[in-house]
PDB file of C-alpha atoms in Angstrom:
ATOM      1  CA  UNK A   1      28.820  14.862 -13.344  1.00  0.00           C
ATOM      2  CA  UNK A   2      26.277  15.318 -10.613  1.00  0.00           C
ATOM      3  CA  UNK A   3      23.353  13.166 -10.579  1.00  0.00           C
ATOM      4  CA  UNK A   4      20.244  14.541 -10.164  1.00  0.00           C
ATOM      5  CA  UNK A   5      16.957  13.503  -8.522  1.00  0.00           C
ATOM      6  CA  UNK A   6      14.867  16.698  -9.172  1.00  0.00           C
ATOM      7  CA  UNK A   7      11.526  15.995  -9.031  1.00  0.00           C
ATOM      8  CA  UNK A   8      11.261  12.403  -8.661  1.00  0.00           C
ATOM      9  CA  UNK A   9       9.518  10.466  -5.950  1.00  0.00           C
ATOM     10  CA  UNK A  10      11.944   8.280  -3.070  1.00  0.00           C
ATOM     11  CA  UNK A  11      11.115   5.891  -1.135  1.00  0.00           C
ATOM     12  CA  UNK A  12      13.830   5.323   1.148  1.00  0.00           C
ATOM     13  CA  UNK A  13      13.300   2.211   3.927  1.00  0.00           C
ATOM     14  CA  UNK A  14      15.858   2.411   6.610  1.00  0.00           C
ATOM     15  CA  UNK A  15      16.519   6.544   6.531  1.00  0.00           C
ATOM     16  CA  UNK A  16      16.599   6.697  10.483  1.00  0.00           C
ATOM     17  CA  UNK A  17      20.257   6.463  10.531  1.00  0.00           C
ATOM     18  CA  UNK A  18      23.334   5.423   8.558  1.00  0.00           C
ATOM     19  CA  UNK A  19      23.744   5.021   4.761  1.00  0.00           C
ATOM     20  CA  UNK A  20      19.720   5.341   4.449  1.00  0.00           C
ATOM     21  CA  UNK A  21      19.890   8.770   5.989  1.00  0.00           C
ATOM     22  CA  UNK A  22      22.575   9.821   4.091  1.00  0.00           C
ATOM     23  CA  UNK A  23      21.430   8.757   0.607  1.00  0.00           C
ATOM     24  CA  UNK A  24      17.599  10.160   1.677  1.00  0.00           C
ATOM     25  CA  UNK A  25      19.800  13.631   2.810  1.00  0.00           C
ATOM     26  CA  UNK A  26      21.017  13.369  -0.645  1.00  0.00           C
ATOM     27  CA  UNK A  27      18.173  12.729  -2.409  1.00  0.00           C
ATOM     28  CA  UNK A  28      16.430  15.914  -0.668  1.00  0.00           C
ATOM     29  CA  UNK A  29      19.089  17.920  -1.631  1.00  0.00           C
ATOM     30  CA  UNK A  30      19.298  17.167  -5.424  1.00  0.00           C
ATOM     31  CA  UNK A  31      15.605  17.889  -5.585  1.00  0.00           C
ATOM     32  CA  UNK A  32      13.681  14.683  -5.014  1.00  0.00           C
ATOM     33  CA  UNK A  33      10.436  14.177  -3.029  1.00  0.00           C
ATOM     34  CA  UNK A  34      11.434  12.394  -0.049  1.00  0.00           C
ATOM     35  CA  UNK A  35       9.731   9.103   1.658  1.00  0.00           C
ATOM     36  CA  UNK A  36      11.617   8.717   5.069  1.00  0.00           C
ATOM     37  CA  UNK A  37      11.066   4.987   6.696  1.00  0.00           C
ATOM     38  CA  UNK A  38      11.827   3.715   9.314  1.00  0.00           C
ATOM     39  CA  UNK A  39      11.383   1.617  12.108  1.00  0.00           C
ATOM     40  CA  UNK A  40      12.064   3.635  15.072  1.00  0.00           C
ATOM     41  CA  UNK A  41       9.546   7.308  14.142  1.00  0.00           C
ATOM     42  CA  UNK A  42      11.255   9.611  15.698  1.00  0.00           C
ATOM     43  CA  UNK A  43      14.712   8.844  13.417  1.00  0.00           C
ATOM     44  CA  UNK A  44      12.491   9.221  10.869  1.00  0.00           C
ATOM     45  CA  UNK A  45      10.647  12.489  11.902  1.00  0.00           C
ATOM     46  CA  UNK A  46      14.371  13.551  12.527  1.00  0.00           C
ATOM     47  CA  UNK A  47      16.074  13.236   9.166  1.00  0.00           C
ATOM     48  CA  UNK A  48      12.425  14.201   6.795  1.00  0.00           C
ATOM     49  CA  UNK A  49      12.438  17.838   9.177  1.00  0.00           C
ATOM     50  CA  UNK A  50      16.633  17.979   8.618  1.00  0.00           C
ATOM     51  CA  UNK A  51      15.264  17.667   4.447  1.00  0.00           C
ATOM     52  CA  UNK A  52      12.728  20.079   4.637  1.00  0.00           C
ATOM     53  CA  UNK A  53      15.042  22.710   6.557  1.00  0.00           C
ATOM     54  CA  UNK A  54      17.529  22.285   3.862  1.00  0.00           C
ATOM     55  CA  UNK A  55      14.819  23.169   1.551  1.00  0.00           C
ATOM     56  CA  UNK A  56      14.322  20.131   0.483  1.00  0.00           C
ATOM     57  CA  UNK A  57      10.817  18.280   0.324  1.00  0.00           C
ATOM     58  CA  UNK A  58      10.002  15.253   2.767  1.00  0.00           C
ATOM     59  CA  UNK A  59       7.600  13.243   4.669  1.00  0.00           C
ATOM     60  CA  UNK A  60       8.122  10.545   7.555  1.00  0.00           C
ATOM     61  CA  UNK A  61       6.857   6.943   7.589  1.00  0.00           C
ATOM     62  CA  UNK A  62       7.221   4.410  10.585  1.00  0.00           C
ATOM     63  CA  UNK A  63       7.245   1.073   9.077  1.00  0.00           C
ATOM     64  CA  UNK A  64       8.333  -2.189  10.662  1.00  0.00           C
ATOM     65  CA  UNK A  65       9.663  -4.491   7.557  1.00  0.00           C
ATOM     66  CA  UNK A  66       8.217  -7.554   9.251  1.00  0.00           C
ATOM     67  CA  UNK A  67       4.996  -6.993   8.976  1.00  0.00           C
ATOM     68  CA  UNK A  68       3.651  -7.129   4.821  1.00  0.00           C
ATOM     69  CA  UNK A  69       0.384  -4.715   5.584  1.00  0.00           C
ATOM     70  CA  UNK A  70       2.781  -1.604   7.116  1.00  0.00           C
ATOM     71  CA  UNK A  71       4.963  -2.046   4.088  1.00  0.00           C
ATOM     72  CA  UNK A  72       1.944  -2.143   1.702  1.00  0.00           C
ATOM     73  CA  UNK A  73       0.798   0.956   4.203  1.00  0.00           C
ATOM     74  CA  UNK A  74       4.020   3.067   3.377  1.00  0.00           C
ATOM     75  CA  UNK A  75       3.671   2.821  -0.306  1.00  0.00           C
ATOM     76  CA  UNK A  76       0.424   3.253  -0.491  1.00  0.00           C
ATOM     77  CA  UNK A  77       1.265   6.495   1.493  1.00  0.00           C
ATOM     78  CA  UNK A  78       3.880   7.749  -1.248  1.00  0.00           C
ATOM     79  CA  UNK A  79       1.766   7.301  -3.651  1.00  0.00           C
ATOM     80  CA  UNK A  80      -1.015   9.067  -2.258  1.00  0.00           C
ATOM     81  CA  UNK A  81       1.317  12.180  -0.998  1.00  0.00           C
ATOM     82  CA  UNK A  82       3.313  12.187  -4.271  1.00  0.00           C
ATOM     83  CA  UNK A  83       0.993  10.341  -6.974  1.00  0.00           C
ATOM     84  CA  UNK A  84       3.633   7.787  -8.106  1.00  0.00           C
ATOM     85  CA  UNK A  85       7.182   6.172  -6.916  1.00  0.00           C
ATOM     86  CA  UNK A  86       9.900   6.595  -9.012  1.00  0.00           C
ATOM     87  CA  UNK A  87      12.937   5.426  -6.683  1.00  0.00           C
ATOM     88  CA  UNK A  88      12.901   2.903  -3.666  1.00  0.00           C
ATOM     89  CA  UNK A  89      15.859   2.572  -1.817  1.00  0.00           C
ATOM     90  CA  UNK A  90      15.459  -0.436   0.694  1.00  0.00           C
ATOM     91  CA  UNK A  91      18.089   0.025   3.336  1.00  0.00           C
ATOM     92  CA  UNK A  92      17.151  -3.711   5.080  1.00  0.00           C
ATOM     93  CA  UNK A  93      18.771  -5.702   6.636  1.00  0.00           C
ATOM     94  CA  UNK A  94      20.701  -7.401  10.538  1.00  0.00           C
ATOM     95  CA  UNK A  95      23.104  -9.813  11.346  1.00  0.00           C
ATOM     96  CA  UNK A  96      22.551 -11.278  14.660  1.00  0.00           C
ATOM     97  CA  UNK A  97      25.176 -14.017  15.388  1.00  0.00           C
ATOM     98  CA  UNK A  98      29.081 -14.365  14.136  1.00  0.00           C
ATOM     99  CA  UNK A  99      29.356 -17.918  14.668  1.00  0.00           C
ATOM    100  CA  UNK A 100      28.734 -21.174  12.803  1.00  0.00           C
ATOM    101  CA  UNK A 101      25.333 -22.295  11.914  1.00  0.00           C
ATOM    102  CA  UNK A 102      25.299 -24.932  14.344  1.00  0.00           C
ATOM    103  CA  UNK A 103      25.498 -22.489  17.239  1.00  0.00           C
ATOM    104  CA  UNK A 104      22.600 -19.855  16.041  1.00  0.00           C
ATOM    105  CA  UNK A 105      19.394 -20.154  17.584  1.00  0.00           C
ATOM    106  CA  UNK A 106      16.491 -21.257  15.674  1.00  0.00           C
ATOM    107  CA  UNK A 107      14.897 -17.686  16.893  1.00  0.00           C
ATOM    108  CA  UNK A 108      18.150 -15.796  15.261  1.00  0.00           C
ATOM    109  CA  UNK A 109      17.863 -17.594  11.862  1.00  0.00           C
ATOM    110  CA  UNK A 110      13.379 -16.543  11.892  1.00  0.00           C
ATOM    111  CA  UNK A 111      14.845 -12.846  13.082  1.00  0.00           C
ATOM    112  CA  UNK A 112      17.307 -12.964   9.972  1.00  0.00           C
ATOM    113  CA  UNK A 113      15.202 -14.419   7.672  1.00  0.00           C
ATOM    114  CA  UNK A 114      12.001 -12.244   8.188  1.00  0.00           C
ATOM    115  CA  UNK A 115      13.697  -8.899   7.984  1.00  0.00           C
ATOM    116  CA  UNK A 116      17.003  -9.813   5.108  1.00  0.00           C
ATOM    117  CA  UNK A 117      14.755 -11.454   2.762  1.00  0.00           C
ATOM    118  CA  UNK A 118      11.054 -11.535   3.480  1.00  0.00           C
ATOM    119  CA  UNK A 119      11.317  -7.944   4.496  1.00  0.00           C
ATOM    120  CA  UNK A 120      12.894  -7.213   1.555  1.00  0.00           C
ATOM    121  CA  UNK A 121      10.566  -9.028  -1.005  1.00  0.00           C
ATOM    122  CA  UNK A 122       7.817  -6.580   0.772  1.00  0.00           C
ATOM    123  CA  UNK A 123       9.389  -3.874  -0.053  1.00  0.00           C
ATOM    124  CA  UNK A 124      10.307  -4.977  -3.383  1.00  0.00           C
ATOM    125  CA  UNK A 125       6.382  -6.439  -4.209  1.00  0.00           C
ATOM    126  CA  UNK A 126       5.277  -3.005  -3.425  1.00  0.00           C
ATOM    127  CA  UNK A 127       7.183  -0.745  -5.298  1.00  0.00           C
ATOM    128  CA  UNK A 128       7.139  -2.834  -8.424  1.00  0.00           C
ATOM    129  CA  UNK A 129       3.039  -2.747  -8.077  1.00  0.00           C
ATOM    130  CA  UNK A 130       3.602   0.856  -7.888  1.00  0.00           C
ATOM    131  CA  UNK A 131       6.029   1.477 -10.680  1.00  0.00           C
ATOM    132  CA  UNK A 132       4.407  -0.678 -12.856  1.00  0.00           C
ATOM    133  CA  UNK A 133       1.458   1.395 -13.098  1.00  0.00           C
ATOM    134  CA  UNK A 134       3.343   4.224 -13.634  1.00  0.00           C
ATOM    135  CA  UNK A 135       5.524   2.736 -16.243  1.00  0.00           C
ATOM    136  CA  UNK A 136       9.247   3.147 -14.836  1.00  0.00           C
ATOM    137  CA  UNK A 137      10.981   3.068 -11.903  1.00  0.00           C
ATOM    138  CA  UNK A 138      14.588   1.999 -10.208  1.00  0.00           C
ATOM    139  CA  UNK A 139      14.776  -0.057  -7.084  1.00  0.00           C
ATOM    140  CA  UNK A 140      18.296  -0.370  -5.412  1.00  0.00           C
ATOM    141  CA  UNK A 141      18.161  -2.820  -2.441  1.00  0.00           C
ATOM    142  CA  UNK A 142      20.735  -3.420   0.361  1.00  0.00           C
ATOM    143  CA  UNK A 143      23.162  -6.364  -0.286  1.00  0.00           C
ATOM    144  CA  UNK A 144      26.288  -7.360   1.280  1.00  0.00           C
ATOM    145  CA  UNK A 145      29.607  -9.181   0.540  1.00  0.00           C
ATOM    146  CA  UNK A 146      28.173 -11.668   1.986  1.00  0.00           C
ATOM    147  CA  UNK A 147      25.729 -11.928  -1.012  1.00  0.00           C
ATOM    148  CA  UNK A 148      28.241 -12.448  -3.184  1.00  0.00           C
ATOM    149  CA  UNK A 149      31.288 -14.456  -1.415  1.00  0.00           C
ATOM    150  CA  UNK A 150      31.030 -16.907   1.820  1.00  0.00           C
ATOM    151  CA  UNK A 151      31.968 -15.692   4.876  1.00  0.00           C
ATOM    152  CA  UNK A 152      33.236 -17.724   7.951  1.00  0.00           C
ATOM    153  CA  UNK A 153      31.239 -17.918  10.982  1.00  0.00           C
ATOM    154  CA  UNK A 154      27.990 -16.121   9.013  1.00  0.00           C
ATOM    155  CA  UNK A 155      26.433 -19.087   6.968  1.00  0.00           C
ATOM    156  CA  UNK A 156      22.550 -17.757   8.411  1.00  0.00           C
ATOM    157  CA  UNK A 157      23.345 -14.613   7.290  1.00  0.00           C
ATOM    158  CA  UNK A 158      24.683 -15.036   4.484  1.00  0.00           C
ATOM    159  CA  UNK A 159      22.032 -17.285   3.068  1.00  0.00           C
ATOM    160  CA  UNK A 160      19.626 -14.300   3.500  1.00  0.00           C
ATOM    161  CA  UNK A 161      21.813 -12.058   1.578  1.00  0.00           C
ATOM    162  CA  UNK A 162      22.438 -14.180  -0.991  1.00  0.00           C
ATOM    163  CA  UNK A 163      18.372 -14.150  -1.185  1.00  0.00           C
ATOM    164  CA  UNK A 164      18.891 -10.500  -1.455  1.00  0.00           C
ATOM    165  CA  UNK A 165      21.119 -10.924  -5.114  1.00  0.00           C
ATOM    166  CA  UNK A 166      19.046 -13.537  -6.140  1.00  0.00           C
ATOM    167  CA  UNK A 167      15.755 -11.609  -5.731  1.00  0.00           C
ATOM    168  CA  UNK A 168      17.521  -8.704  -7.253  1.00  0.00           C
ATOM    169  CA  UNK A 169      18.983 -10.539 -10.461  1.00  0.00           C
ATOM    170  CA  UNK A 170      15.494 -12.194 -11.238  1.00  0.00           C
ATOM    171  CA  UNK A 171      13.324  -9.415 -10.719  1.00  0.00           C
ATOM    172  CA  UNK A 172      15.539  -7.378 -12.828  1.00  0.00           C
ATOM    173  CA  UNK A 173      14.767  -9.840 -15.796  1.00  0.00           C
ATOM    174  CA  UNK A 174      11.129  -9.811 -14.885  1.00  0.00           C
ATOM    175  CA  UNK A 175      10.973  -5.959 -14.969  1.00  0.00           C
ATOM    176  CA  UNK A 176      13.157  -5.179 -17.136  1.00  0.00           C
ATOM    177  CA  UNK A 177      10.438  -4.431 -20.144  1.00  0.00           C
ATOM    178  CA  UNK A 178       8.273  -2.010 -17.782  1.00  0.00           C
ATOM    179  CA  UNK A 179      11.285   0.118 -17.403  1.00  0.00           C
ATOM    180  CA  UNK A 180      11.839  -0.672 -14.420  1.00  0.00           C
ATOM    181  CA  UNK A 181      15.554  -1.238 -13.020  1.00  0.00           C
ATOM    182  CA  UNK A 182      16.457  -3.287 -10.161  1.00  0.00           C
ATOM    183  CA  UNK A 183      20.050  -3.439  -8.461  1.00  0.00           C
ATOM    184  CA  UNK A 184      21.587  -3.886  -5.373  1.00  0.00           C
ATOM    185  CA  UNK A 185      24.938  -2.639  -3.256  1.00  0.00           C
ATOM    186  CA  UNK A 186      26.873  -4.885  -1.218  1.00  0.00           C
ATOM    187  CA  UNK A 187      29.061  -3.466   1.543  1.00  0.00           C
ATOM    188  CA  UNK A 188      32.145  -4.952   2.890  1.00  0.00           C
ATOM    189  CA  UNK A 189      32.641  -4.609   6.405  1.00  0.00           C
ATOM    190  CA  UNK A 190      31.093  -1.228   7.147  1.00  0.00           C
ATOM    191  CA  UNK A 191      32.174   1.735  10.007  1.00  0.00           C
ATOM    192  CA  UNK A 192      29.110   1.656  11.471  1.00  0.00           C
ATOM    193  CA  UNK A 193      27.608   3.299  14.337  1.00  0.00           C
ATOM    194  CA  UNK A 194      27.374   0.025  16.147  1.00  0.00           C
ATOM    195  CA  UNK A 195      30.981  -0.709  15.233  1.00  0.00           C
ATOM    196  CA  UNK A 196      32.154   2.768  16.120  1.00  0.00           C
ATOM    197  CA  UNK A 197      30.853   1.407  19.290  1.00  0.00           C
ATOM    198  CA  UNK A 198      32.423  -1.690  19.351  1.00  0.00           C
ATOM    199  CA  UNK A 199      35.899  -0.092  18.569  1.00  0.00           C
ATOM    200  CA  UNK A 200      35.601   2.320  21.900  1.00  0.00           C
ATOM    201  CA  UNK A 201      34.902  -0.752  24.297  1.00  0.00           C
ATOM    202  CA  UNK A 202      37.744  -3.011  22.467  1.00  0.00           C
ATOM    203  CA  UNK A 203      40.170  -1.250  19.736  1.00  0.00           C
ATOM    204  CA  UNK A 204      40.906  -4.217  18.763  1.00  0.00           C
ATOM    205  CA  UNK A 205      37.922  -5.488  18.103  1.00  0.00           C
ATOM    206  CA  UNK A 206      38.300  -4.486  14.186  1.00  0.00           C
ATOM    207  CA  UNK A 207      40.994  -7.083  13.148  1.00  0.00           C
ATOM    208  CA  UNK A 208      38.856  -9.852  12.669  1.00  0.00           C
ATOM    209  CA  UNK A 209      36.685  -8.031  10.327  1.00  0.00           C
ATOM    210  CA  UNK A 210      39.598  -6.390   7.952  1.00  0.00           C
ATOM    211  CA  UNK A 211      41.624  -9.817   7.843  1.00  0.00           C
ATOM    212  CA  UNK A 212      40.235 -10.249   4.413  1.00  0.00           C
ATOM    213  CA  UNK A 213      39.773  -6.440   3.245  1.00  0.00           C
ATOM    214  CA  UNK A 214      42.676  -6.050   0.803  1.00  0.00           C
ATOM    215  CA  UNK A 215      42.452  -2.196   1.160  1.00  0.00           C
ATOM    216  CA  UNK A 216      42.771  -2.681   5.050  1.00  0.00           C
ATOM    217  CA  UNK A 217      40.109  -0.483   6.238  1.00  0.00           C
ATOM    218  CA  UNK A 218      36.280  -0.052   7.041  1.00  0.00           C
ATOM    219  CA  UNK A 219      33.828   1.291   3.987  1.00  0.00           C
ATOM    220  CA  UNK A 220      32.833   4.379   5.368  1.00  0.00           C
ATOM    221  CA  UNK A 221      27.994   4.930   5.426  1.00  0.00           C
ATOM    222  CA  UNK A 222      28.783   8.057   3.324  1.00  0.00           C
ATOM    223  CA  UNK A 223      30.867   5.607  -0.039  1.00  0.00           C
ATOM    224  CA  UNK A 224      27.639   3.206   0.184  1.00  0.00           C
ATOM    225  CA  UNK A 225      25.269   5.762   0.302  1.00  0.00           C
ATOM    226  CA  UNK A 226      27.297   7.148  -3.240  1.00  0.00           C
ATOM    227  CA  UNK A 227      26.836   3.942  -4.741  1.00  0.00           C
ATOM    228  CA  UNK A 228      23.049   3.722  -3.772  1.00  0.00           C
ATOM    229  CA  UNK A 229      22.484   7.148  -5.035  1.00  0.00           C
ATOM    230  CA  UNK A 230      24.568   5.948  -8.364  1.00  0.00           C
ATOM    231  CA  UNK A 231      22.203   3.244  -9.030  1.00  0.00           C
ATOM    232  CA  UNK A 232      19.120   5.441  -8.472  1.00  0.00           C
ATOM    233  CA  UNK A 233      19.934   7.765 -10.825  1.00  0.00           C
ATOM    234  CA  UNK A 234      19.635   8.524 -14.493  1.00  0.00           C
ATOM    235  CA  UNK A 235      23.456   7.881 -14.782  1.00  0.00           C
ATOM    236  CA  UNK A 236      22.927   4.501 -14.186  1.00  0.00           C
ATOM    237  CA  UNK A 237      19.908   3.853 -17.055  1.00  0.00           C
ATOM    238  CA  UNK A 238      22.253   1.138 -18.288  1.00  0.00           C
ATOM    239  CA  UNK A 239      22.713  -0.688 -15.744  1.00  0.00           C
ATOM    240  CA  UNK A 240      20.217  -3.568 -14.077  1.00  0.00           C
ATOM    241  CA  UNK A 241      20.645  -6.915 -12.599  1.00  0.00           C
ATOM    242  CA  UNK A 242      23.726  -5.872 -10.781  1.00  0.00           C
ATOM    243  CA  UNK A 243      24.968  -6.690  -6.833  1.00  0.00           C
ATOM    244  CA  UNK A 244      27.537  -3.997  -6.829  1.00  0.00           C
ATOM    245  CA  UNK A 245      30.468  -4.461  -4.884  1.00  0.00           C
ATOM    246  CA  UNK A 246      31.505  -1.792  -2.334  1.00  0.00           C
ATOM    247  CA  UNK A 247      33.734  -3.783  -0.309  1.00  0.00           C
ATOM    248  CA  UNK A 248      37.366  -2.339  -0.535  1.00  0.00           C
ATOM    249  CA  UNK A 249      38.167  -5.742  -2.765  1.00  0.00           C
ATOM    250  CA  UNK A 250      36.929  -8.285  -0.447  1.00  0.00           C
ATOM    251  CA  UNK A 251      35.150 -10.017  -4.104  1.00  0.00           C
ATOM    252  CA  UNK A 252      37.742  -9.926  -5.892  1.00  0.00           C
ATOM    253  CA  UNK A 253      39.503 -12.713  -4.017  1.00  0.00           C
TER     254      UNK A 253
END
């Protein structure tokens, strides 16, 4: 069963590249009208003009996560372009230091903080103002194993991703009577662009990522981008409140 977006409005935050530009590729091509953020413009620019010469429909948004008044500025945007937002996919999130919290940097835990949760809670506070007024709405934010399990030598980052869930499970409850649905995906270790990079330099450099995979390999951008575009869709009505695990097991431990 194909899911479709025809016709509704997405937001997607963090399109430039990765699982974000896949899922806002996606959402162009089942019909949707197509928010592309980013940080960086011209990624942005890139994949909205790949939508439109699909056919699809799409406009570009540099947006910096950090700051609250560019988030407010990019939905405030949609709405004016497309007169409502029905889907916002926030793709948010870095990881700065693998090593224990005693050896991060004050500076590295702010970095974390500001874009993996208080980013996030921008985005969020945004599109629920939004989608209130118009009465519905499904918000699918970026999680991560690490939102749902500990991991060694992550504790900073983890305790912004467990933010993530726990923003995610209560708004869901708060929202749930304006028909709005709130959910989030959390990847296992992930093949990457920066880890495709990592894996020329050192081909090694994957083991200590996998120890604990139970399938034994990397999710690939293009299976978390499905389960983003899952929980966007009408196929999903059921389902809010939920950190879905794409993780090849890792959870399940």
């Amino acid at each position: 069963m194909k899911q479709s977006m025809k016709d509704k409005v997405a937001v997607v935050v963090g399109a430039g590249g990765g699982s974000g530009r896949i899922t806002a590729l996606e959402f162009g091509r089942q019909g949707a009208m197509v928010v592309v953020a980013d940080m960086d413009e011209e990624k942005a620019k890139s994949c909205a003009e790949e939508i439109k010469k699909n056919g699809g429909n799409a406009v570009s948004f540099a947006c910096n996560v950090r700051n609250e008044d560019e988030v407010k500025a990019l939905m405030d945007y949609a709405v004016d372009t497309y007169g409502r937002i029905d889907v916002g996919i926030n793709i948010v999130g870095t990881n700065t230091d693998f090593t224990d919290i005693t050896e991060v940097s004050s500076e590295n835990f702010d970095l974390m903080y500001e874009i993996n949760q208080r980013g996030m809670y921008y985005c969020m506070k945004y599109e629920l103002l939004a989608m209130k007024k118009n009465g519905k709405g499904s918000i699918v934010n970026m999680g991560s194993v690490g939102s749902l399990v500990g991991q060694r030598k992550q504790g900073a980052y983890n305790a912004t991703k467990f933010a993530v869930a726990g923003m995610t499970k209560s708004a869901a409850l708060d929202f749930a009577q304006d028909n709005i649905r709130i959910n989030c995906v959390c990847p296992g270790p992930m093949m990457s662009d920066g880890m495709k990079a990592a894996l020329e330099k050192d081909p090694n450099f994957a083991d200590q990522y996998l120890v604990d995979v139970p399938t034994g390999r990397f999710v690939e951008q293009q299976e978390v981008a499905n389960a983003f575009i899952f929980l966007a869709s009408d196929l999903a009505s059921g389902i809010t409140g939920v950190a879905l695990p794409v993780d090849g097991g890792m959870a399940a431990d």
